[in-house]
Short mmCIF file of C-alpha atoms in Angstrom, two decimals:
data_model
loop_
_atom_site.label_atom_id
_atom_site.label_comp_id
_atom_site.label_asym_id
_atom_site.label_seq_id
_atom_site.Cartn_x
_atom_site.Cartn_y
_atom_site.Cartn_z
CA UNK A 1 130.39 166.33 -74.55
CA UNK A 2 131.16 162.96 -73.41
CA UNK A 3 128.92 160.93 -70.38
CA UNK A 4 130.61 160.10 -67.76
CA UNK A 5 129.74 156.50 -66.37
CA UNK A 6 130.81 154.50 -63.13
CA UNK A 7 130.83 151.24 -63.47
CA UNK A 8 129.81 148.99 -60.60
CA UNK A 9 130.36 144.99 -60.26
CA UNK A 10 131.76 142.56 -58.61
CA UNK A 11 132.87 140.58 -61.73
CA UNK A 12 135.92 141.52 -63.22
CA UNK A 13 134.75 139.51 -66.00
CA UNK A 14 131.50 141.80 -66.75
CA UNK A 15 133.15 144.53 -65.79
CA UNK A 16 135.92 143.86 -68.34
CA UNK A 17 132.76 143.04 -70.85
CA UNK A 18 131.49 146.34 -69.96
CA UNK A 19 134.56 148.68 -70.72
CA UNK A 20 134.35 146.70 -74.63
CA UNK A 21 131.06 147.56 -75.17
CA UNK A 22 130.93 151.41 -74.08
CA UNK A 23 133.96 151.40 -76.22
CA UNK A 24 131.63 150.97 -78.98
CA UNK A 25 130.18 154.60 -78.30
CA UNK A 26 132.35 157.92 -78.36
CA UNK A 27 129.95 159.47 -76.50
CA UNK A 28 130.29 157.63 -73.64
CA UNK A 29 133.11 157.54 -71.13
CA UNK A 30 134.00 155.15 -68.40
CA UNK A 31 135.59 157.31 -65.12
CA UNK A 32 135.78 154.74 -62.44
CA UNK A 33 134.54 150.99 -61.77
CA UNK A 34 133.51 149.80 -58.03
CA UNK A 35 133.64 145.82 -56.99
CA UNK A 36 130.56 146.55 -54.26
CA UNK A 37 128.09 148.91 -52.37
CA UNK A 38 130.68 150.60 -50.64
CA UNK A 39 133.39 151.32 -53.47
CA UNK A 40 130.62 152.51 -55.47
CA UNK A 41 129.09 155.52 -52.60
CA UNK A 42 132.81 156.17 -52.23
CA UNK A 43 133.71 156.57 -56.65
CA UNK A 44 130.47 158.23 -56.36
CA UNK A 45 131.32 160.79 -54.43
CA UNK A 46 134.63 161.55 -55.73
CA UNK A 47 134.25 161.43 -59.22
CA UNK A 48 130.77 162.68 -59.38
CA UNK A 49 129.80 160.88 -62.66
CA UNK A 50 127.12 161.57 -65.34
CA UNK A 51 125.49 157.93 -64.45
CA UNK A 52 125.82 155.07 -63.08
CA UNK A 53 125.68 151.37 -64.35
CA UNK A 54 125.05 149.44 -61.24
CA UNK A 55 124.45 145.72 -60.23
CA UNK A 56 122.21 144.45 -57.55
CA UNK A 57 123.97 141.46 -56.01
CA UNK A 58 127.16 142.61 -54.44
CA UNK A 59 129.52 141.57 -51.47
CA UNK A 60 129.83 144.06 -48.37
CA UNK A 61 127.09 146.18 -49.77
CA UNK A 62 124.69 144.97 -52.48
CA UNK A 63 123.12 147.29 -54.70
CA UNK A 64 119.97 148.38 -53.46
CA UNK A 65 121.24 150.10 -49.95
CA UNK A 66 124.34 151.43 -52.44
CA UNK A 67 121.50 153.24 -54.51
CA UNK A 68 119.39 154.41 -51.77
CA UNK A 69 123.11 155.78 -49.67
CA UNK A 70 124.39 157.73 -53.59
CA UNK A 71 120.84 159.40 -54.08
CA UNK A 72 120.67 160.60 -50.18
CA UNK A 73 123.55 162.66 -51.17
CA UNK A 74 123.54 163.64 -54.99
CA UNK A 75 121.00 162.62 -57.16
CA UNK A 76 122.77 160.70 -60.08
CA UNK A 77 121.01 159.01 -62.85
CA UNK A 78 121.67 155.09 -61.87
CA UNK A 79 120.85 152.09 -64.23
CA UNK A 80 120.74 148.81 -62.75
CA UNK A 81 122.14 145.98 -65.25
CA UNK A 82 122.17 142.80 -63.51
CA UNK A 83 120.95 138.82 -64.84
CA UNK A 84 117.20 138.38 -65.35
CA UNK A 85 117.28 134.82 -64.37
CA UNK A 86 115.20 133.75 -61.46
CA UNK A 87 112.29 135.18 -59.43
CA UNK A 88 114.06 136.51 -56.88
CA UNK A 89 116.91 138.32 -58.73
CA UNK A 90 114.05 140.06 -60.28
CA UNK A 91 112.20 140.42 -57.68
CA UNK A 92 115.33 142.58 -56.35
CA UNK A 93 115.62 144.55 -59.33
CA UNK A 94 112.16 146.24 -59.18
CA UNK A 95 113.08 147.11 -55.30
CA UNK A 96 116.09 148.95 -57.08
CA UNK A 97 114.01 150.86 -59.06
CA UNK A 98 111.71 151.29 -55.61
CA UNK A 99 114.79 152.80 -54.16
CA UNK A 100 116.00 155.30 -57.03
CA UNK A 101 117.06 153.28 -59.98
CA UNK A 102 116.02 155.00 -63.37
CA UNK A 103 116.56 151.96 -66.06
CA UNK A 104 116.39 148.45 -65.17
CA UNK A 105 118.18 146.25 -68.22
CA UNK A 106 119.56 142.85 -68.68
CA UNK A 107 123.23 141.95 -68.81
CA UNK A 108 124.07 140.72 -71.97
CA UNK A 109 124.82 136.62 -72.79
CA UNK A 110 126.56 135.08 -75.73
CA UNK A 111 124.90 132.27 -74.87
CA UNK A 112 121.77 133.64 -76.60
CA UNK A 113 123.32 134.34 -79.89
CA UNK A 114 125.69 137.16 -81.43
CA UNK A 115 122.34 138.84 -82.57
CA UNK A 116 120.71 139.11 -79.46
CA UNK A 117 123.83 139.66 -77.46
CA UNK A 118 124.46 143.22 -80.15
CA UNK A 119 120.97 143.84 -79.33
CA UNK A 120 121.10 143.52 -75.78
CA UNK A 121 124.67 145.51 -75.66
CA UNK A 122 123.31 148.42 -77.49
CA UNK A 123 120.37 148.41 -74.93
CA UNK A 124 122.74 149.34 -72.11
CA UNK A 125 124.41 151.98 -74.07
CA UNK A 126 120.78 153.41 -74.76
CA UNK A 127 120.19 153.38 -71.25
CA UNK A 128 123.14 154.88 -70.14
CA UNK A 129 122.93 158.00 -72.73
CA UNK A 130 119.59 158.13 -71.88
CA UNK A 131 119.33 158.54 -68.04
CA UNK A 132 122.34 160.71 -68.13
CA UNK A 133 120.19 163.29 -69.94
CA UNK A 134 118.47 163.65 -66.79
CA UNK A 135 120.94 165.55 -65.02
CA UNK A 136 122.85 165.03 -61.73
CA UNK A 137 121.91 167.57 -59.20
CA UNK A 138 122.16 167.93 -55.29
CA UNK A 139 118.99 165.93 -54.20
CA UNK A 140 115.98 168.65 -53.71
CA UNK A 141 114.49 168.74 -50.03
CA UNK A 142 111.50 167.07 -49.71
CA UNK A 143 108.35 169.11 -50.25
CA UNK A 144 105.92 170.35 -47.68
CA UNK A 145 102.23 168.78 -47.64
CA UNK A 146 100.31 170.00 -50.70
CA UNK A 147 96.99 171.20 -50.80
CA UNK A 148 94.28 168.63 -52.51
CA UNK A 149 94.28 169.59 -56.65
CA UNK A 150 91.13 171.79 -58.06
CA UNK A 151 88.72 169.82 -59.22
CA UNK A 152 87.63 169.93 -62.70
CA UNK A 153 84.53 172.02 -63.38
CA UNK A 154 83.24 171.40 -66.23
CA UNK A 155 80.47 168.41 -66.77
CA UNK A 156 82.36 165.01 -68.28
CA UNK A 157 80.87 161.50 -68.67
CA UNK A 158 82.40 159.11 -66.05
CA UNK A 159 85.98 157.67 -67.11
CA UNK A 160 85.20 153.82 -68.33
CA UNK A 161 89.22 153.08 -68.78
CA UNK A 162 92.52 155.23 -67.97
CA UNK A 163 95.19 154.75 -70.07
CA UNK A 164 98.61 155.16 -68.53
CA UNK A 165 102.29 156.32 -70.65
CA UNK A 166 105.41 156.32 -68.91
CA UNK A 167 109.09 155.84 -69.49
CA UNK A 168 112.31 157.01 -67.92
CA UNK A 169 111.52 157.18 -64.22
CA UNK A 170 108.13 155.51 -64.56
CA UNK A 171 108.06 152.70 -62.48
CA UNK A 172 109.00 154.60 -59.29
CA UNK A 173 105.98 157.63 -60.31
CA UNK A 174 103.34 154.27 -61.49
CA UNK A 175 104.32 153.06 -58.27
CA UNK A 176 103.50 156.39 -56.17
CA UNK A 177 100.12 156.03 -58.42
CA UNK A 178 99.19 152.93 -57.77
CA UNK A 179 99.62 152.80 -53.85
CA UNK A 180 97.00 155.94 -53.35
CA UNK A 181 94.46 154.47 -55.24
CA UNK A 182 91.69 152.21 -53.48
CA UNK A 183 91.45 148.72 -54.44
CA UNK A 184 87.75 149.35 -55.37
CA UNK A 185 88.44 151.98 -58.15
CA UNK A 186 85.65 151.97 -60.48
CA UNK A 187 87.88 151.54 -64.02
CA UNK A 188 90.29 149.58 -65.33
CA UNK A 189 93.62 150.85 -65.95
CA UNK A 190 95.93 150.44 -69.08
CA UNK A 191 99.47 150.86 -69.04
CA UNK A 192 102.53 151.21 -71.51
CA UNK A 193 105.98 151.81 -69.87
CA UNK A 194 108.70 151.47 -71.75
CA UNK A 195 111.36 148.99 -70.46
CA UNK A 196 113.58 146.44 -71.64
CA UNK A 197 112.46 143.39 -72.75
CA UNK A 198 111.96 140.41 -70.59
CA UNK A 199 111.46 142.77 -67.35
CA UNK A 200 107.78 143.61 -67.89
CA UNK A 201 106.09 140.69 -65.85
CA UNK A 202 108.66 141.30 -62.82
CA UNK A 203 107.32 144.94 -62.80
CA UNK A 204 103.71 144.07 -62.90
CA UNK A 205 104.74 141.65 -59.72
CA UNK A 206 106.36 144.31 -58.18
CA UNK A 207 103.94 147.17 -58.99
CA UNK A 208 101.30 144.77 -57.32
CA UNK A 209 103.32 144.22 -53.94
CA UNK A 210 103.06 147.74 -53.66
CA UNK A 211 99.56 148.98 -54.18
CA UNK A 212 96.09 147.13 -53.01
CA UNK A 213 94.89 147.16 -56.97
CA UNK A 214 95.78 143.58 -58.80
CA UNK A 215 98.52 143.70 -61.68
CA UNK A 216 99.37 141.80 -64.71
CA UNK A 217 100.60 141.87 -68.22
CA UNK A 218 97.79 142.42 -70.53
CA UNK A 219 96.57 138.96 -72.22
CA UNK A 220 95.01 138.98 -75.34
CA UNK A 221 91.24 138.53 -75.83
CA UNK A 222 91.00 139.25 -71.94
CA UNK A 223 87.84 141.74 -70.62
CA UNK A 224 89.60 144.56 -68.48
CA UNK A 225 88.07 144.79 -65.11
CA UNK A 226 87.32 147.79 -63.00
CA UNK A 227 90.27 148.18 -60.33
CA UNK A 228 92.83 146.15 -62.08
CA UNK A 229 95.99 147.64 -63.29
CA UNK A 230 96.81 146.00 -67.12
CA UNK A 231 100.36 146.27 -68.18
CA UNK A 232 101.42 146.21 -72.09
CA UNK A 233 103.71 143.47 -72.82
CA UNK A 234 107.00 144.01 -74.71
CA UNK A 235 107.15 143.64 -78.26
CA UNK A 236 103.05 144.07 -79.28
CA UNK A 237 100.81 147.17 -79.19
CA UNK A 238 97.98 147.10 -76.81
CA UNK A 239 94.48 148.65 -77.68
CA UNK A 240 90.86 148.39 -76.09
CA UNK A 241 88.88 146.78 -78.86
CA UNK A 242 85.11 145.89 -78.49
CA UNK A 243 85.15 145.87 -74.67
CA UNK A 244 88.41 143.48 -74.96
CA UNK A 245 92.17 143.83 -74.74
CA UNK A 246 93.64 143.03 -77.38
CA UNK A 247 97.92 142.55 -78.45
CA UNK A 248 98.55 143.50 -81.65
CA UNK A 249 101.95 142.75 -83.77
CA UNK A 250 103.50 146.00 -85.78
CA UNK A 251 106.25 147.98 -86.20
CA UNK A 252 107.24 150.19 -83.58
CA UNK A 253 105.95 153.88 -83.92
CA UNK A 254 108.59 156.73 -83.18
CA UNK A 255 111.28 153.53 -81.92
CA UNK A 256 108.37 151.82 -79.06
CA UNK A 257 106.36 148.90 -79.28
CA UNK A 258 104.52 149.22 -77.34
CA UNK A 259 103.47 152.38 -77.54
CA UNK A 260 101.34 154.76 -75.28
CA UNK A 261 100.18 156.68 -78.95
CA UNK A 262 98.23 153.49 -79.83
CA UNK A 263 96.78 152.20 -76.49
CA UNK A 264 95.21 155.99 -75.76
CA UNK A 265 94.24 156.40 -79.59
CA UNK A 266 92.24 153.25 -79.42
CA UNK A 267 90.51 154.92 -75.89
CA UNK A 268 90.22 157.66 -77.82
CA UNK A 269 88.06 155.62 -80.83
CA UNK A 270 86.27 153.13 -78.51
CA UNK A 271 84.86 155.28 -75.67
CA UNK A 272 85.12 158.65 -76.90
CA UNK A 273 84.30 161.26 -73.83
CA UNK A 274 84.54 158.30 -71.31
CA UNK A 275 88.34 157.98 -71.97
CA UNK A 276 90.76 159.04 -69.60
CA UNK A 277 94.53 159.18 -70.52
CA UNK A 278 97.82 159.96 -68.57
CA UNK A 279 101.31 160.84 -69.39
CA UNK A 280 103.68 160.19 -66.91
CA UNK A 281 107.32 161.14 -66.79
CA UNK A 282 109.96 160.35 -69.99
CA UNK A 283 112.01 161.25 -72.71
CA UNK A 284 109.77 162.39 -76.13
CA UNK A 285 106.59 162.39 -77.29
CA UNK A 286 105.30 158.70 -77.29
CA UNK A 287 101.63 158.79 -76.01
CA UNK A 288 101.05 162.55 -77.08
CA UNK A 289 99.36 161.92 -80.20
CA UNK A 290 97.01 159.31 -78.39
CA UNK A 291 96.35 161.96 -75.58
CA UNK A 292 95.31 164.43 -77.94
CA UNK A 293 92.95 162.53 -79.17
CA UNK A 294 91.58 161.86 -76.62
CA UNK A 295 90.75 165.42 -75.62
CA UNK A 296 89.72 165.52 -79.37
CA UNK A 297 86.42 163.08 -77.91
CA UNK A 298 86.10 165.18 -74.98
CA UNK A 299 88.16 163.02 -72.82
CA UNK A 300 90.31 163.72 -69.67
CA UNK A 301 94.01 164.21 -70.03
CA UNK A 302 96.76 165.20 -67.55
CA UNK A 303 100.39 165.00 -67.18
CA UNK A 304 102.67 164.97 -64.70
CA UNK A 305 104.61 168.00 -63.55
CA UNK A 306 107.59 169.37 -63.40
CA UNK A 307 108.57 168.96 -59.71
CA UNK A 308 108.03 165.65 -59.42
CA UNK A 309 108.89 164.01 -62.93
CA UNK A 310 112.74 162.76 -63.18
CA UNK A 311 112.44 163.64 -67.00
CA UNK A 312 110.16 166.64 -67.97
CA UNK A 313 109.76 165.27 -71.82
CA UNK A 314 107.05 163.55 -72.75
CA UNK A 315 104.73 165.77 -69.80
CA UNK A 316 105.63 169.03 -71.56
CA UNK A 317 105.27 168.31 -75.13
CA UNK A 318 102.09 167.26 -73.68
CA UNK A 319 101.03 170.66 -72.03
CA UNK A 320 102.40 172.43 -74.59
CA UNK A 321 100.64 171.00 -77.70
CA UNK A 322 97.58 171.17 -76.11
CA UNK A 323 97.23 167.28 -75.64
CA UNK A 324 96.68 167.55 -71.64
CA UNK A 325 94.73 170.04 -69.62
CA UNK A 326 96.44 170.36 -67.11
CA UNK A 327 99.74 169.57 -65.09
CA UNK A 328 99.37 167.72 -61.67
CA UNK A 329 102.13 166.34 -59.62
CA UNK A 330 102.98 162.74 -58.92
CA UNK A 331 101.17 163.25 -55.66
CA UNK A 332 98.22 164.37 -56.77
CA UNK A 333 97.54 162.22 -59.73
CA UNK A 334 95.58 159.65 -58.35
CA UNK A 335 93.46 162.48 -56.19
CA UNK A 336 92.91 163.79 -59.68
CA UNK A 337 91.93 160.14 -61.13
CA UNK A 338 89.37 159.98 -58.30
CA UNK A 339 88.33 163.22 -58.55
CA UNK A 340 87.32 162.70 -62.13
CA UNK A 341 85.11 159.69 -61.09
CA UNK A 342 83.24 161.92 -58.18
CA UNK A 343 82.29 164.39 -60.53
CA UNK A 344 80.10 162.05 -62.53
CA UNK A 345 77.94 161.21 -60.27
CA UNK A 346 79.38 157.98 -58.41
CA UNK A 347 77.88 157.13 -55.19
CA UNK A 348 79.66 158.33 -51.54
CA UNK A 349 82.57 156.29 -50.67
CA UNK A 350 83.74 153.92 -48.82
CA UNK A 351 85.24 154.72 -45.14
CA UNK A 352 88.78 156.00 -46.12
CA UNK A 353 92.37 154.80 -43.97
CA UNK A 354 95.47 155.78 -44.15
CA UNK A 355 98.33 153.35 -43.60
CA UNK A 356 101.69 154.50 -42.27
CA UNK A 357 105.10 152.92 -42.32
CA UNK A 358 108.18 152.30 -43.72
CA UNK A 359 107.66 148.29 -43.77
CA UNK A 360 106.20 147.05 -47.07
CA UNK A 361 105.78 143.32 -44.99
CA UNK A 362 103.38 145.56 -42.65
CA UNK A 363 102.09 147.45 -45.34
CA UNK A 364 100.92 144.19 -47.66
CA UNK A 365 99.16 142.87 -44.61
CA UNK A 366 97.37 145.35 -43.40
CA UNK A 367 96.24 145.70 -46.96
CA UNK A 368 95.42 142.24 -47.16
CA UNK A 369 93.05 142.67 -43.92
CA UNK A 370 91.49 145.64 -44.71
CA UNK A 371 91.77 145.76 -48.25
CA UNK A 372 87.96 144.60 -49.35
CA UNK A 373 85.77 146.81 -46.53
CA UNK A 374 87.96 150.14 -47.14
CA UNK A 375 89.54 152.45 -49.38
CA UNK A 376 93.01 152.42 -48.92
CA UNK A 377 96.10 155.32 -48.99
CA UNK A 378 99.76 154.64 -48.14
CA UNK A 379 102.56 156.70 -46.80
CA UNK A 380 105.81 155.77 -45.63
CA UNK A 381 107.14 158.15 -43.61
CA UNK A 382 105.56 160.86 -40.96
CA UNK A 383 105.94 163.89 -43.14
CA UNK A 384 104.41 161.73 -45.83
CA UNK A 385 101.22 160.85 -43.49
CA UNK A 386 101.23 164.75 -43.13
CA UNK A 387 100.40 164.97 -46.86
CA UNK A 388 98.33 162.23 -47.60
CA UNK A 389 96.02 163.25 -44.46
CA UNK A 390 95.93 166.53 -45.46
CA UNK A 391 95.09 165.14 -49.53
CA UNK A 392 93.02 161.97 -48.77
CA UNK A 393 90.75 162.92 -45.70
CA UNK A 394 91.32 159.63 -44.28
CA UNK A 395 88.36 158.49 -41.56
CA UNK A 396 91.42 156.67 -40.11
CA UNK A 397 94.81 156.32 -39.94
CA UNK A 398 97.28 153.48 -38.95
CA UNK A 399 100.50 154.80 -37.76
CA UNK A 400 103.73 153.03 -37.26
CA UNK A 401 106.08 154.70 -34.31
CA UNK A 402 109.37 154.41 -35.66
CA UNK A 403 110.19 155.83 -39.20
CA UNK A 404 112.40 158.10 -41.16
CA UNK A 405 112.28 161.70 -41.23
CA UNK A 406 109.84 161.86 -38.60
CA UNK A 407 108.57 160.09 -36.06
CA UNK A 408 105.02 158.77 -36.12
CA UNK A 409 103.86 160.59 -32.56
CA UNK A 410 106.04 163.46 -34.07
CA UNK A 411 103.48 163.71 -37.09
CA UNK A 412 100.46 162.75 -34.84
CA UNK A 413 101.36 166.08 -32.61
CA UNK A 414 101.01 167.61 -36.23
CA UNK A 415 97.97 166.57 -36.97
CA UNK A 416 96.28 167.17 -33.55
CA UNK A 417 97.88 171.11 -33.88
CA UNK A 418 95.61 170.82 -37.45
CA UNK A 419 91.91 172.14 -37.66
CA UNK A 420 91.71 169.44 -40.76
CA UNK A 421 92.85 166.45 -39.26
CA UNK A 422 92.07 166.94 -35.27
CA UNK A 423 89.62 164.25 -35.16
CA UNK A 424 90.53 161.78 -37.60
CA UNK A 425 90.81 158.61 -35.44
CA UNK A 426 94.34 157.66 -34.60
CA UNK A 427 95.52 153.79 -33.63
CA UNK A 428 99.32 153.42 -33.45
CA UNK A 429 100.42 149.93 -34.84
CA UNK A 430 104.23 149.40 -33.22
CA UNK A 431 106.41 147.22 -31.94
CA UNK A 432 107.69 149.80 -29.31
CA UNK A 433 107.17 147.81 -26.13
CA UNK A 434 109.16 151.23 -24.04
CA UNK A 435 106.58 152.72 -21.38
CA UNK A 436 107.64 155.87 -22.45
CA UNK A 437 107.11 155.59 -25.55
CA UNK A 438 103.75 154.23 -24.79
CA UNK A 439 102.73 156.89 -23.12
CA UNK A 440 104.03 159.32 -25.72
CA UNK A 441 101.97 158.23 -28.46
CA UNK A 442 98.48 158.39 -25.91
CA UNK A 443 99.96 161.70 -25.07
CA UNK A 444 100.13 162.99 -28.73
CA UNK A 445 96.46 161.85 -28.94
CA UNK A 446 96.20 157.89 -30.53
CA UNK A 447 92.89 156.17 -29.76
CA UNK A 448 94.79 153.06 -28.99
CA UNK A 449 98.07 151.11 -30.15
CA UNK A 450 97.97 147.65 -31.46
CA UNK A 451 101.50 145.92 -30.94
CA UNK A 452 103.61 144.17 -33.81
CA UNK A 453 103.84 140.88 -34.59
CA UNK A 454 100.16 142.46 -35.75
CA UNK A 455 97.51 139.95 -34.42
CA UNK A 456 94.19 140.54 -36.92
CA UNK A 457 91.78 140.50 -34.49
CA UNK A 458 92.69 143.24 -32.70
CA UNK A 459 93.72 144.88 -35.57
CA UNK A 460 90.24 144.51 -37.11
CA UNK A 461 88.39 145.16 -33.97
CA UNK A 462 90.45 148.50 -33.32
CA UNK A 463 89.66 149.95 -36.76
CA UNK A 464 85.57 149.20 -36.71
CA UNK A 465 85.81 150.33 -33.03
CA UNK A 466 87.52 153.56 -33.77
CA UNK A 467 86.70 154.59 -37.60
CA UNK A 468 83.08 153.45 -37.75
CA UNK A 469 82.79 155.71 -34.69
CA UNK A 470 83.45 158.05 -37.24
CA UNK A 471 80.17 157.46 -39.07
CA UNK A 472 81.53 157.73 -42.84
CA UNK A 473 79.20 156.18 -45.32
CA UNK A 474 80.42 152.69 -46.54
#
């Protein structure tokens, strides 16, 4: 059975070089092209294709509000395939992937040789067959706030490294990772995901706009640090050697280099029951091996579940050999990460807040402010604030007014209805200057409301005012 693939560009040219090189694969088929955003939701929604090869730059309607309008109605597998040249093209590629986007790849160039052109040709056909696989199915609702995961009983040594393995769909689930954790977790974390070349250092830019942990590409010789996120280059293996990362040439095992096998078999060998190791969503079995090893030394292993990963492959092989404990969902792995850590005996935490709203300009600043004096957890929306109160415990939260889904007095008049959450110190940060408003945020119970542009004095002042009232230990 053939996949069906739109085709979205504004270049007849590349669109013209596109219909040639799916040619090149009987197993893919090419129902409909789109010039921009808007011909593309339309095609989409007609002809209901397999997948979708999209590009970012568009007239009308670029790329990335196309993506976000096609997955509000059907989920569809999309790949973006758009130039890697300059900072800010790829800069816009990883907020494609923020917004849906399951594959990021580059469009081929002759000017880089007939070679590397076949190589880079075949790439997109990979990426189409392989995202298709995924399925396209009406978008499922958005899920209800979870209770916080069980915490593991048994007695493990303290995690000294987590090792990290994703691949179709993981730079959207490292990125839901990444933003709960604190900027002062206490281990360094390694990371393979599998992506085409030249894209890795954009994603580690990208990953670190959106979380309060720093992240780079893994350098060789370099000491990994606890709270920094280390990401596997393209073409090398990485492994924790002697205390040291280290990049080392070979031949790809099961097709990846690198791969998530080696990085957690070298946890696995160099710190034994103090290796933790992940396996996020993807096609296969890379990283399995690695993870059972892992448990092998009386490590911790998880995987992601099946709700929340957009391919269920590598995370079941995983459960089902054995190789992970236990399944958590994308929501609660970094609760789980932190959970290992506070059964080993690390000291109380920090003071805990909660930052709400759907700007990441907002977001990175208040980050930036209050980054080094607390632990920090994101959400985006109300009903997401919902569930990361109800996970995190926050001593604080920081609530925008205006949002999707639901309304950030909306979700306060949740929380005060919520034994849990009741007294957790509100202060609304908006740029709602309506009295009414106003007064219904101090109705649904804030402790104050610091306006936007955010000044960050009063900021500062409002949170050691209201959350130190609190009296968590810091």
């Amino acid at each position: 059975m053939s996949v069906r693939v739109l085709i979205v560009d504004d270049s007849r040219t590349f669109r013209d070089v596109m219909r040639v090189l799916l040619s090149h694969d009987p197993r893919l088929e090419i129902v409909g092209e789109a010039a921009d955003g808007l011909e593309a939701v339309e095609r989409a929604r007609i002809l209901r294709p397999d997948v979708i090869a999209m590009d970012v730059h568009m007239p009308r309607q670029d790329g990335l509000s196309a993506i976000r309008q096609i997955l509000s109605e059907r989920f569809t597998p999309i790949v973006v395939v758009t130039s890697i040249s300059g900072d800010d093209k790829e800069k816009v590629t990883f907020q494609a992937l923020a917004a849906g986007a399951l594959e990021v790849v580059a469009k081929p160039s002759s000017a880089r040789g007939a070679d590397r052109f076949a190589k880079e040709a075949e790439a997109i056909r990979e990426a189409l067959r392989k995202v298709a696989q995924v399925g396209a199915s009406p978008r499922p609702p958005s899920p209800g706030p979870r209770p916080a995961p069980a915490l593991p009983t048994r007695v493990v040594q303290r995690p000294q490294a987590v090792g990290i393995v994703a691949s179709t769909g993981g730079p959207q689930a490292l990125q839901r990772v990444l933003s709960a954790l604190p900027a002062t977790f206490p281990a360094p974390l390694l990371i393979v995901q599998h992506i085409a070349e030249g894209f890795e250092r954009g994603l580690a830019d990208w990953l670190g706009t959106q979380c309060a942990l720093p992240v780079t590409v893994a350098q060789d010789g370099e000491a990994p640090l606890p709270g920094h996120a280390y990401l596997a280059p393209i073409g090398t293996h990485l492994v924790l050697s002697r205390g040291l990362l280290r990049l080392q040439p070979g031949p790809a095992v099961r097709g990846f280099c690198p791969s998530g096998t080696v990085l957690l078999g070298s946890l696995a060998r160099e710190l034994g029951p103090a290796a933790s190791g992940v396996i996020l969503t993807g096609m296969g079995e890379d990283g399995v091996a690695g993870l059972q090893l892992i448990r092998a030394a009386s490590g911790q292993t998880l995987a992601q579940g099946p709700e929340s990963s957009a391919v269920y492959g590598m995370p079941r092989v995983a459960l089902e050999s054995g190789a992970a404990e236990r399944a958590v969902e994308l929501e609660e792995v970094a609760d789980a990460l932190l959970a290992q850590l506070s059964h080993t005996g690390v000291p109380g935490r920090r003071r805990r807040l909660l930052l709400v709203d759907d700007s990441e300009t907002v977001l990175s600043l208040e980050r930036h402010l209050l980054g080094r004096d607390y632990e920090l957890f994101v959400a985006r929306d109300g009903q997401e604030a919902i569930d990361a109160a109800l996970r995190h415990q926050p001593d604080g939260i920081l609530l925008d007014y205006r949002m999707p889904r639901m309304t950030g007095a909306a979700a306060l008049r949740w929380m005060r209805a919520t034994p849990e959450l009741s007294a957790v110190p509100v202060i609304m940060v908006t740029s709602e200057d309506s009295p009414e408003i106003l007064e219904e945020c101090r109705r649904a119970g804030c402790q104050t409301i610091v306006p936007k542009p955010i000044d960050a004095r009063r900021l500062l002042a409002a949170v050691s005012q209201f959350v130190k009232s609190q009296g968590g230990s810091g």
